[in-house]
mmCIF file of C-alpha atoms in Angstrom:
data_model
loop_
_atom_site.group_PDB
_atom_site.id
_atom_site.type_symbol
_atom_site.label_atom_id
_atom_site.label_comp_id
_atom_site.label_asym_id
_atom_site.label_seq_id
_atom_site.Cartn_x
_atom_site.Cartn_y
_atom_site.Cartn_z
ATOM 1 C CA MET A 64 162.089 113.465 107.112
ATOM 2 C CA GLU A 65 159.044 115.274 105.729
ATOM 3 C CA ASN A 66 160.417 115.145 102.208
ATOM 4 C CA LEU A 67 160.240 111.343 102.362
ATOM 5 C CA MET A 68 156.475 111.627 102.682
ATOM 6 C CA SER A 69 155.815 114.039 99.814
ATOM 7 C CA PRO A 70 153.019 113.084 97.366
ATOM 8 C CA SER A 71 155.592 112.190 94.721
ATOM 9 C CA HIS A 72 157.030 109.615 97.124
ATOM 10 C CA LEU A 73 153.886 107.523 96.703
ATOM 11 C CA SER A 74 154.852 106.560 93.176
ATOM 12 C CA GLU A 75 158.449 105.704 94.035
ATOM 13 C CA HIS A 76 158.110 102.845 96.509
ATOM 14 C CA SER A 77 156.085 99.645 96.337
ATOM 15 C CA PHE A 78 157.357 97.731 99.368
ATOM 16 C CA PHE A 79 158.088 98.785 102.937
ATOM 17 C CA PRO A 80 160.062 96.175 104.943
ATOM 18 C CA MET A 81 158.832 95.914 108.533
ATOM 19 C CA GLN A 82 160.472 95.679 111.933
ATOM 20 C CA ASN A 83 157.901 94.225 114.316
ATOM 21 C CA THR A 84 157.324 94.309 118.065
ATOM 22 C CA ILE A 85 157.758 91.054 120.001
ATOM 23 C CA GLN A 86 155.479 90.820 123.053
ATOM 24 C CA ASN A 87 157.119 88.884 125.901
ATOM 25 C CA TYR A 88 154.018 87.634 127.701
ATOM 26 C CA ALA A 89 154.550 84.980 130.377
ATOM 27 C CA TRP A 90 152.629 82.279 128.462
ATOM 28 C CA GLY A 91 154.897 82.538 125.414
ATOM 29 C CA SER A 92 157.497 80.093 124.149
ATOM 30 C CA ILE A 93 161.223 80.602 124.659
ATOM 31 C CA SER A 94 162.191 78.492 121.643
ATOM 32 C CA SER A 95 159.404 78.435 119.038
ATOM 33 C CA MET A 96 160.102 81.758 117.312
ATOM 34 C CA ARG A 97 163.802 80.948 117.124
ATOM 35 C CA GLU A 98 163.296 77.429 115.802
ATOM 36 C CA LEU A 99 160.676 78.335 113.211
ATOM 37 C CA PHE A 100 161.831 81.765 112.060
ATOM 38 C CA GLY A 101 165.363 82.253 113.366
ATOM 39 C CA PHE A 102 164.425 85.139 115.690
ATOM 40 C CA LYS A 103 167.061 85.924 118.289
ATOM 41 C CA ASN A 104 166.272 85.471 121.976
ATOM 42 C CA GLU A 105 169.504 86.209 123.780
ATOM 43 C CA LEU A 106 167.742 86.875 127.100
ATOM 44 C CA GLN A 107 165.802 83.585 126.866
ATOM 45 C CA GLU A 108 162.492 85.373 127.428
ATOM 46 C CA PRO A 109 159.079 83.913 126.543
ATOM 47 C CA GLN A 110 158.334 85.269 123.059
ATOM 48 C CA ALA A 111 154.553 85.171 122.859
ATOM 49 C CA GLU A 112 153.466 87.355 119.947
ATOM 50 C CA VAL A 113 154.963 89.243 117.022
ATOM 51 C CA TRP A 114 152.685 92.173 116.116
ATOM 52 C CA MET A 115 152.534 93.235 112.479
ATOM 53 C CA GLY A 116 150.434 96.356 112.056
ATOM 54 C CA SER A 117 149.802 99.842 113.405
ATOM 55 C CA HIS A 118 148.217 99.124 116.797
ATOM 56 C CA PRO A 119 149.559 101.673 119.317
ATOM 57 C CA LYS A 120 150.501 98.948 121.830
ATOM 58 C CA GLY A 121 152.981 97.501 119.347
ATOM 59 C CA CYS A 122 153.221 99.502 116.134
ATOM 60 C CA SER A 123 155.550 98.121 113.470
ATOM 61 C CA MET A 124 158.358 100.218 112.060
ATOM 62 C CA VAL A 125 158.876 100.415 108.299
ATOM 63 C CA THR A 126 161.938 101.281 106.268
ATOM 64 C CA VAL A 127 161.549 104.317 104.018
ATOM 65 C CA ASP A 128 164.672 105.316 102.104
ATOM 66 C CA GLN A 129 166.879 103.724 104.777
ATOM 67 C CA HIS A 130 165.005 105.531 107.573
ATOM 68 C CA LEU A 131 162.770 103.838 110.159
ATOM 69 C CA ILE A 132 159.356 105.360 110.945
ATOM 70 C CA TYR A 133 156.188 104.019 112.544
ATOM 71 C CA LEU A 134 153.800 102.342 110.126
ATOM 72 C CA SER A 135 150.982 104.466 111.559
ATOM 73 C CA GLU A 136 152.974 107.608 110.719
ATOM 74 C CA LEU A 137 153.470 106.445 107.146
ATOM 75 C CA ILE A 138 149.760 105.656 106.703
ATOM 76 C CA ASN A 139 148.625 108.939 108.263
ATOM 77 C CA LYS A 140 150.531 110.934 105.641
ATOM 78 C CA ASN A 141 148.022 109.840 103.004
ATOM 79 C CA LYS A 142 145.398 107.344 104.205
ATOM 80 C CA SER A 143 143.578 107.145 100.885
ATOM 81 C CA ALA A 144 146.773 106.265 99.040
ATOM 82 C CA TYR A 145 148.122 103.747 101.536
ATOM 83 C CA LEU A 146 144.844 102.101 102.646
ATOM 84 C CA SER A 147 142.588 102.889 99.627
ATOM 85 C CA THR A 148 139.879 105.521 99.659
ATOM 86 C CA ASP A 149 137.155 103.058 100.680
ATOM 87 C CA ILE A 150 139.111 101.576 103.603
ATOM 88 C CA ALA A 151 140.230 105.023 104.765
ATOM 89 C CA GLN A 152 136.617 106.205 104.816
ATOM 90 C CA GLU A 153 135.223 103.068 106.498
ATOM 91 C CA PHE A 154 137.922 102.500 109.128
ATOM 92 C CA GLY A 155 140.257 105.506 109.210
ATOM 93 C CA GLU A 156 143.216 103.241 110.006
ATOM 94 C CA LEU A 157 144.740 99.916 109.069
ATOM 95 C CA PRO A 158 141.751 97.796 110.127
ATOM 96 C CA PHE A 159 143.566 94.589 111.023
ATOM 97 C CA LEU A 160 146.381 93.352 113.230
ATOM 98 C CA PHE A 161 148.466 90.402 112.015
ATOM 99 C CA LYS A 162 150.429 88.268 114.506
ATOM 100 C CA ILE A 163 152.663 85.291 114.987
ATOM 101 C CA LEU A 164 151.498 83.657 118.227
ATOM 102 C CA ALA A 165 153.534 81.067 120.152
ATOM 103 C CA ALA A 166 151.824 79.645 123.251
ATOM 104 C CA GLU A 167 153.760 77.423 125.628
ATOM 105 C CA LYS A 168 151.095 77.787 128.328
ATOM 106 C CA ALA A 169 147.358 78.335 127.956
ATOM 107 C CA LEU A 170 145.956 81.802 127.417
ATOM 108 C CA SER A 171 142.915 82.878 129.423
ATOM 109 C CA VAL A 172 139.443 81.721 128.445
ATOM 110 C CA GLN A 173 138.021 84.832 126.848
ATOM 111 C CA VAL A 174 135.233 86.444 124.884
ATOM 112 C CA HIS A 175 135.475 89.427 122.546
ATOM 113 C CA PRO A 176 132.560 91.876 122.303
ATOM 114 C CA ASN A 177 130.801 92.633 119.048
ATOM 115 C CA LYS A 178 131.147 96.083 117.479
ATOM 116 C CA HIS A 179 128.017 97.556 119.082
ATOM 117 C CA GLN A 180 128.930 96.246 122.541
ATOM 118 C CA ALA A 181 132.477 97.570 122.226
ATOM 119 C CA GLU A 182 131.300 101.045 121.243
ATOM 120 C CA ILE A 183 128.898 101.247 124.213
ATOM 121 C CA GLY A 184 131.331 99.693 126.708
ATOM 122 C CA PHE A 185 134.256 101.888 125.645
ATOM 123 C CA ALA A 186 132.154 105.058 125.841
ATOM 124 C CA LYS A 187 130.922 104.149 129.348
ATOM 125 C CA GLU A 188 134.403 103.474 130.666
ATOM 126 C CA GLU A 189 135.768 106.634 129.056
ATOM 127 C CA GLN A 190 132.937 108.638 130.641
ATOM 128 C CA ALA A 191 133.737 107.018 134.003
ATOM 129 C CA LYS A 192 137.381 108.087 133.467
ATOM 130 C CA ILE A 193 138.715 104.573 134.113
ATOM 131 C CA PRO A 194 142.390 104.590 133.047
ATOM 132 C CA LEU A 195 143.145 102.472 129.986
ATOM 133 C CA THR A 196 145.787 100.646 132.021
ATOM 134 C CA ALA A 197 143.472 99.878 134.970
ATOM 135 C CA GLY A 198 143.255 96.192 135.829
ATOM 136 C CA HIS A 199 139.452 96.279 135.936
ATOM 137 C CA ARG A 200 139.091 98.097 132.589
ATOM 138 C CA ASN A 201 137.204 95.919 130.050
ATOM 139 C CA TYR A 202 137.322 98.020 126.877
ATOM 140 C CA LYS A 203 140.608 99.354 125.507
ATOM 141 C CA ASP A 204 138.970 100.610 122.303
ATOM 142 C CA SER A 205 135.601 100.767 120.551
ATOM 143 C CA ASN A 206 136.175 97.925 118.090
ATOM 144 C CA HIS A 207 135.176 94.293 117.830
ATOM 145 C CA LYS A 208 137.810 91.547 117.598
ATOM 146 C CA PRO A 209 136.867 88.667 115.299
ATOM 147 C CA GLU A 210 139.949 86.606 114.494
ATOM 148 C CA LEU A 211 141.352 83.750 112.446
ATOM 149 C CA VAL A 212 144.155 81.442 113.519
ATOM 150 C CA TYR A 213 146.253 79.417 111.048
ATOM 151 C CA ALA A 214 148.334 76.629 112.598
ATOM 152 C CA ILE A 215 152.076 76.516 111.913
ATOM 153 C CA SER A 216 152.650 73.744 114.441
ATOM 154 C CA GLU A 217 150.118 71.437 116.089
ATOM 155 C CA TYR A 218 147.799 73.906 117.802
ATOM 156 C CA LYS A 219 145.601 73.009 120.785
ATOM 157 C CA ALA A 220 142.627 75.218 121.547
ATOM 158 C CA MET A 221 139.134 75.477 122.974
ATOM 159 C CA ASN A 222 136.479 77.175 120.848
ATOM 160 C CA GLY A 223 132.762 77.662 121.489
ATOM 161 C CA PHE A 224 130.339 75.825 123.730
ATOM 162 C CA ARG A 225 129.794 72.105 123.211
ATOM 163 C CA GLU A 226 126.306 70.797 122.479
ATOM 164 C CA TYR A 227 124.107 71.162 125.576
ATOM 165 C CA SER A 228 123.658 67.392 125.871
ATOM 166 C CA GLU A 229 127.419 66.852 125.746
ATOM 167 C CA ILE A 230 128.071 69.438 128.482
ATOM 168 C CA ILE A 231 125.505 67.912 130.828
ATOM 169 C CA ALA A 232 126.810 64.383 130.157
ATOM 170 C CA LEU A 233 130.373 65.397 131.081
ATOM 171 C CA PHE A 234 129.331 67.152 134.288
ATOM 172 C CA ARG A 235 127.239 64.120 135.280
ATOM 173 C CA GLN A 236 130.234 61.857 134.670
ATOM 174 C CA VAL A 237 132.387 63.967 136.973
ATOM 175 C CA ASN A 238 129.549 63.837 139.534
ATOM 176 C CA CYS A 239 130.757 66.840 141.501
ATOM 177 C CA CYS A 240 128.621 66.971 144.664
ATOM 178 C CA GLU A 241 129.213 70.681 145.075
ATOM 179 C CA LEU A 242 127.581 71.350 141.685
ATOM 180 C CA SER A 243 124.832 68.724 141.815
ATOM 181 C CA ASP A 244 121.961 71.210 142.159
ATOM 182 C CA LEU A 245 123.326 73.401 139.340
ATOM 183 C CA VAL A 246 123.799 70.387 137.089
ATOM 184 C CA GLU A 247 120.285 69.154 137.851
ATOM 185 C CA ASP A 248 118.777 72.558 137.053
ATOM 186 C CA PHE A 249 120.715 72.771 133.780
ATOM 187 C CA GLY A 250 119.663 69.218 132.898
ATOM 188 C CA ASN A 251 116.044 70.350 133.174
ATOM 189 C CA ASN A 252 116.698 73.415 131.002
ATOM 190 C CA LEU A 253 118.967 72.353 128.137
ATOM 191 C CA ASP A 254 118.849 75.593 126.190
ATOM 192 C CA ALA A 255 120.688 78.920 125.910
ATOM 193 C CA LYS A 256 119.056 80.375 129.011
ATOM 194 C CA GLY A 257 119.799 77.225 131.006
ATOM 195 C CA LEU A 258 123.470 77.328 129.988
ATOM 196 C CA GLU A 259 123.702 81.048 130.767
ATOM 197 C CA THR A 260 122.319 80.458 134.274
ATOM 198 C CA PHE A 261 124.641 77.479 134.828
ATOM 199 C CA PHE A 262 127.685 79.413 133.563
ATOM 200 C CA HIS A 263 126.859 82.437 135.706
ATOM 201 C CA HIS A 264 126.461 80.380 138.892
ATOM 202 C CA LEU A 265 129.682 78.488 138.151
ATOM 203 C CA LEU A 266 131.679 81.721 137.804
ATOM 204 C CA THR A 267 130.193 83.263 140.955
ATOM 205 C CA LEU A 268 130.710 80.372 143.392
ATOM 206 C CA ASN A 269 132.081 81.607 146.708
ATOM 207 C CA GLU A 270 135.691 80.726 147.479
ATOM 208 C CA GLN A 271 134.907 77.700 149.672
ATOM 209 C CA ALA A 272 132.410 76.232 147.196
ATOM 210 C CA LYS A 273 134.811 76.853 144.316
ATOM 211 C CA HIS A 274 137.646 75.176 146.200
ATOM 212 C CA ARG A 275 135.505 72.103 146.982
ATOM 213 C CA ALA A 276 134.180 71.858 143.411
ATOM 214 C CA LEU A 277 137.675 72.057 141.926
ATOM 215 C CA LYS A 278 138.994 69.472 144.379
ATOM 216 C CA GLN A 279 136.257 67.058 143.266
ATOM 217 C CA LEU A 280 136.966 67.816 139.582
ATOM 218 C CA LEU A 281 140.685 67.125 140.019
ATOM 219 C CA THR A 282 140.048 63.918 141.969
ATOM 220 C CA TYR A 283 137.897 62.619 139.117
ATOM 221 C CA ALA A 284 140.340 63.832 136.441
ATOM 222 C CA ALA A 285 143.323 62.169 138.122
ATOM 223 C CA THR A 286 141.693 58.746 137.838
ATOM 224 C CA HIS A 287 140.372 59.237 134.274
ATOM 225 C CA GLN A 288 143.346 60.713 132.434
ATOM 226 C CA GLU A 289 142.620 58.557 129.399
ATOM 227 C CA GLN A 290 139.756 61.020 128.759
ATOM 228 C CA VAL A 291 141.048 63.978 126.771
ATOM 229 C CA GLU A 292 139.041 66.392 128.944
ATOM 230 C CA CYS A 293 140.539 65.002 132.147
ATOM 231 C CA ALA A 294 144.074 65.044 130.804
ATOM 232 C CA LEU A 295 143.585 68.699 129.881
ATOM 233 C CA VAL A 296 142.172 69.538 133.335
ATOM 234 C CA ILE A 297 145.302 68.066 134.946
ATOM 235 C CA GLU A 298 147.593 69.917 132.525
ATOM 236 C CA LEU A 299 145.856 73.246 133.105
ATOM 237 C CA SER A 300 145.703 72.770 136.884
ATOM 238 C CA HIS A 301 149.521 72.957 137.000
ATOM 239 C CA GLN A 302 149.422 76.295 135.165
ATOM 240 C CA TYR A 303 146.332 77.785 136.868
ATOM 241 C CA PRO A 304 145.729 76.085 140.246
ATOM 242 C CA ASN A 305 142.407 76.764 141.984
ATOM 243 C CA ASP A 306 141.030 78.489 138.864
ATOM 244 C CA ILE A 307 137.366 78.090 137.950
ATOM 245 C CA GLY A 308 138.434 78.059 134.304
ATOM 246 C CA LEU A 309 139.467 74.404 134.740
ATOM 247 C CA PHE A 310 135.792 73.551 134.157
ATOM 248 C CA SER A 311 136.124 75.037 130.646
ATOM 249 C CA ALA A 312 137.433 71.672 129.440
ATOM 250 C CA LEU A 313 133.934 70.291 130.057
ATOM 251 C CA LEU A 314 132.086 73.294 128.632
ATOM 252 C CA LEU A 315 133.974 74.117 125.445
ATOM 253 C CA ASN A 316 134.888 72.233 122.282
ATOM 254 C CA LEU A 317 138.448 70.897 122.402
ATOM 255 C CA ILE A 318 140.258 70.948 119.084
ATOM 256 C CA THR A 319 143.804 70.344 117.867
ATOM 257 C CA LEU A 320 144.572 72.077 114.585
ATOM 258 C CA GLN A 321 147.101 70.251 112.463
ATOM 259 C CA PRO A 322 149.745 72.377 110.697
ATOM 260 C CA GLY A 323 148.050 74.180 107.804
ATOM 261 C CA GLU A 324 144.547 74.060 109.307
ATOM 262 C CA ALA A 325 142.654 77.232 110.212
ATOM 263 C CA MET A 326 139.836 78.232 112.540
ATOM 264 C CA TYR A 327 137.677 81.356 112.738
ATOM 265 C CA LEU A 328 136.598 82.794 116.079
ATOM 266 C CA ASN A 329 133.599 85.081 116.045
ATOM 267 C CA ALA A 330 132.652 87.782 118.543
ATOM 268 C CA ASN A 331 130.759 86.649 121.676
ATOM 269 C CA THR A 332 132.320 83.160 121.527
ATOM 270 C CA PRO A 333 134.305 81.797 124.510
ATOM 271 C CA HIS A 334 137.666 80.378 123.499
ATOM 272 C CA ALA A 335 141.221 79.777 124.664
ATOM 273 C CA TYR A 336 144.493 78.900 122.983
ATOM 274 C CA ILE A 337 146.253 76.134 124.895
ATOM 275 C CA LYS A 338 149.523 75.380 123.136
ATOM 276 C CA GLY A 339 151.141 75.794 119.738
ATOM 277 C CA THR A 340 152.403 78.303 117.200
ATOM 278 C CA GLY A 341 150.251 79.893 114.543
ATOM 279 C CA LEU A 342 149.456 83.001 112.564
ATOM 280 C CA GLU A 343 146.590 85.112 113.820
ATOM 281 C CA ILE A 344 144.775 87.901 112.042
ATOM 282 C CA MET A 345 142.128 89.991 113.750
ATOM 283 C CA ALA A 346 140.312 93.289 113.692
ATOM 284 C CA ASN A 347 142.488 96.068 115.104
ATOM 285 C CA SER A 348 141.349 95.750 118.725
ATOM 286 C CA ASP A 349 142.595 94.730 122.157
ATOM 287 C CA ASN A 350 139.215 94.125 123.844
ATOM 288 C CA VAL A 351 139.155 90.996 126.016
ATOM 289 C CA LEU A 352 136.560 89.825 128.547
ATOM 290 C CA ARG A 353 138.075 87.004 130.583
ATOM 291 C CA ALA A 354 136.243 83.911 131.830
ATOM 292 C CA GLY A 355 138.945 81.885 133.580
ATOM 293 C CA LEU A 356 142.524 80.566 133.470
ATOM 294 C CA THR A 357 143.773 83.948 134.559
ATOM 295 C CA PRO A 358 144.816 85.873 137.668
ATOM 296 C CA LYS A 359 143.350 88.991 136.028
ATOM 297 C CA HIS A 360 140.013 90.677 136.612
ATOM 298 C CA ILE A 361 136.845 88.828 135.530
ATOM 299 C CA ASP A 362 133.783 91.046 135.104
ATOM 300 C CA VAL A 363 131.108 88.349 135.202
ATOM 301 C CA THR A 364 128.215 90.697 134.429
ATOM 302 C CA GLU A 365 129.862 92.179 131.330
ATOM 303 C CA LEU A 366 131.144 88.765 130.260
ATOM 304 C CA ILE A 367 127.658 87.235 130.409
ATOM 305 C CA ALA A 368 126.199 90.180 128.479
ATOM 306 C CA CYS A 369 128.766 89.692 125.706
ATOM 307 C CA THR A 370 128.526 85.882 125.415
ATOM 308 C CA THR A 371 126.335 83.877 123.066
ATOM 309 C CA PHE A 372 125.170 80.725 124.868
ATOM 310 C CA SER A 373 124.589 78.637 121.765
ATOM 311 C CA PRO A 374 126.694 75.581 120.914
ATOM 312 C CA ILE A 375 129.013 75.452 117.921
ATOM 313 C CA PRO A 376 128.909 71.999 116.303
ATOM 314 C CA PHE A 377 132.382 70.473 116.344
ATOM 315 C CA ASN A 378 132.312 69.819 112.592
ATOM 316 C CA GLN A 379 131.896 73.559 111.973
ATOM 317 C CA LEU A 380 135.030 74.669 113.822
ATOM 318 C CA LEU A 381 137.553 74.304 111.000
ATOM 319 C CA LEU A 382 137.542 76.938 108.264
ATOM 320 C CA SER A 383 138.307 75.316 104.916
ATOM 321 C CA PRO A 384 139.726 77.532 102.153
ATOM 322 C CA SER A 385 138.833 77.756 98.497
ATOM 323 C CA HIS A 386 141.718 77.132 96.085
ATOM 324 C CA THR A 387 142.871 79.128 93.066
ATOM 325 C CA GLY A 388 146.218 78.007 91.681
ATOM 326 C CA SER A 389 148.761 78.146 94.509
ATOM 327 C CA CYS A 390 146.470 80.325 96.660
ATOM 328 C CA ASP A 391 144.210 79.245 99.527
ATOM 329 C CA HIS A 392 141.559 81.899 100.205
ATOM 330 C CA TYR A 393 139.721 81.936 103.532
ATOM 331 C CA ASP A 394 136.186 83.304 103.471
ATOM 332 C CA ILE A 395 135.906 85.770 106.372
ATOM 333 C CA PRO A 396 132.423 87.035 107.391
ATOM 334 C CA VAL A 397 133.635 90.542 108.351
ATOM 335 C CA SER A 398 135.055 93.398 106.279
ATOM 336 C CA ASP A 399 138.028 94.141 108.552
ATOM 337 C CA PHE A 400 140.380 91.602 106.984
ATOM 338 C CA ASN A 401 140.978 88.849 104.462
ATOM 339 C CA PHE A 402 143.580 86.106 104.566
ATOM 340 C CA ASN A 403 145.426 84.066 101.925
ATOM 341 C CA ILE A 404 148.086 81.374 102.061
ATOM 342 C CA PHE A 405 150.192 80.842 98.920
ATOM 343 C CA HIS A 406 151.937 77.480 98.491
ATOM 344 C CA GLY A 407 155.199 77.783 96.589
ATOM 345 C CA PRO A 408 154.074 80.599 94.282
ATOM 346 C CA GLN A 409 156.193 80.999 91.163
ATOM 347 C CA GLN A 410 155.871 84.370 89.423
ATOM 348 C CA GLU A 411 152.367 84.626 90.870
ATOM 349 C CA GLN A 412 150.524 87.803 89.859
ATOM 350 C CA VAL A 413 148.746 89.351 92.869
ATOM 351 C CA LEU A 414 146.169 92.101 92.372
ATOM 352 C CA THR A 415 145.639 94.454 95.270
ATOM 353 C CA SER A 416 143.206 97.248 96.038
ATOM 354 C CA SER A 417 143.960 97.713 99.749
ATOM 355 C CA ALA A 418 146.882 97.807 102.145
ATOM 356 C CA GLU A 419 148.541 94.419 102.682
ATOM 357 C CA ILE A 420 151.012 92.757 104.994
ATOM 358 C CA VAL A 421 152.823 89.810 103.423
ATOM 359 C CA MET A 422 155.006 87.396 105.394
ATOM 360 C CA ALA A 423 157.330 84.580 104.359
ATOM 361 C CA ILE A 424 156.479 81.524 106.469
ATOM 362 C CA ASP A 425 159.083 78.863 105.764
ATOM 363 C CA ASP A 426 161.350 79.947 102.883
ATOM 364 C CA ASP A 427 162.745 83.022 101.154
ATOM 365 C CA LEU A 428 160.280 85.254 99.321
ATOM 366 C CA THR A 429 160.853 87.631 96.409
ATOM 367 C CA LEU A 430 158.396 90.366 95.475
ATOM 368 C CA THR A 431 158.560 92.414 92.273
ATOM 369 C CA SER A 432 156.438 95.455 91.490
ATOM 370 C CA HIS A 433 155.147 96.387 88.045
ATOM 371 C CA LYS A 434 157.875 99.061 87.959
ATOM 372 C CA GLY A 435 160.598 96.473 88.554
ATOM 373 C CA GLU A 436 161.233 97.215 92.238
ATOM 374 C CA ARG A 437 162.332 94.016 93.970
ATOM 375 C CA LEU A 438 162.380 92.964 97.614
ATOM 376 C CA SER A 439 163.634 89.710 99.121
ATOM 377 C CA LEU A 440 162.548 88.463 102.545
ATOM 378 C CA THR A 441 163.688 85.521 104.651
ATOM 379 C CA LYS A 442 161.223 83.383 106.616
ATOM 380 C CA GLY A 443 159.572 85.263 109.457
ATOM 381 C CA GLN A 444 160.075 88.635 107.778
ATOM 382 C CA SER A 445 157.162 90.764 106.632
ATOM 383 C CA VAL A 446 156.472 93.733 104.367
ATOM 384 C CA PHE A 447 153.801 96.431 104.185
ATOM 385 C CA ILE A 448 152.392 96.885 100.677
ATOM 386 C CA PRO A 449 150.299 100.019 100.020
ATOM 387 C CA ALA A 450 147.010 100.045 98.145
ATOM 388 C CA TYR A 451 148.336 102.278 95.370
ATOM 389 C CA ILE A 452 150.697 99.623 94.012
ATOM 390 C CA GLY A 453 147.821 97.864 92.164
ATOM 391 C CA HIS A 454 149.588 94.569 91.529
ATOM 392 C CA TYR A 455 152.875 92.762 92.104
ATOM 393 C CA VAL A 456 154.573 89.396 91.480
ATOM 394 C CA MET A 457 155.352 86.880 94.223
ATOM 395 C CA SER A 458 157.838 83.977 94.117
ATOM 396 C CA SER A 459 158.811 81.519 96.870
ATOM 397 C CA ASN A 460 159.517 77.829 97.334
ATOM 398 C CA GLY A 461 157.622 77.905 100.616
ATOM 399 C CA ARG A 462 154.355 79.212 102.036
ATOM 400 C CA VAL A 463 153.528 82.911 102.043
ATOM 401 C CA ALA A 464 150.838 84.540 104.211
ATOM 402 C CA ARG A 465 148.900 87.564 102.978
ATOM 403 C CA ALA A 466 146.750 89.771 105.226
ATOM 404 C CA PHE A 467 144.623 92.368 103.414
ATOM 405 C CA ASN A 468 141.091 93.743 102.974
#
């Protein structure tokens, strides 16, 4: 197979069709991937995520002259050619992971560390020789994990702390006797430090206090289900009974993205996806610090250290694109990735200076290189496009997603 990867091969191929890993996590949807993209699911398993990229936990395969190889193997043959010289020098790998995500049940409330925190945390755990697969391991790599989600269906989520005054008002409404002293203390200190102290005490309640507090929360929620927060508490309690994360509905902004809307999630920001199908692009990392709605390990000390206790105003949650022709461009504040959505592009010229992954969302897609090489994809299919191609032409009657640098 080595001859496929010779330097001359770089000038012969513009498009590398992908075969992607489907992750069958328990919170995934049995039907969404099939209904939206026609993916088979003969075993009726929950199909949670489709990974498009070179992450070792789910590296895509690409077709090269009718042979399948790992995308990482292809890139490693000539990183400067496939990624671009600049990206190869800065990152040394494909710096983003692109996903389809279909949540039937809520994911855990979680925070991702920033780059500096991830580097320190990963080094410490490596030095301590904690296995990467250990349940109490926090850092799987040394990278940060900012991410963007683009809704394909209606997409329910929690993102960032509410305004301090809103949090305290909701907890006073619930009037949970078990938390009255904590609520009173927070009410007298409505700032980042006050929220940090409140959050820490909430997560470290002993089992009996936690059980009593949750019982009082559920009693209130059951009689106030017209409140969106209470309805969510009841819904989540069926999925995660006796979980302190049920209080997240009072702490975090609740948002429902409509199809075609997008949201950016920065490092150090607590969030959770509740239900829906979307596209997600993120830095190439698997670092997660959990804060609730999970049976998995919660490292409260590390979580607190990696959380920013400042509110995110609700009107700043949506990320609105700029428009050029058929293309929506989302302004991302990190260098790891960029994201475009094309709406029915017809012979659209696309300039590229980095590696790209392009996916047909809801109709067939045809790509043509400047040398006349053509590739057709059906919805749900994706292709890796190397940096050296320079430019290509895109045509589709539907939406097309483009992940790049």
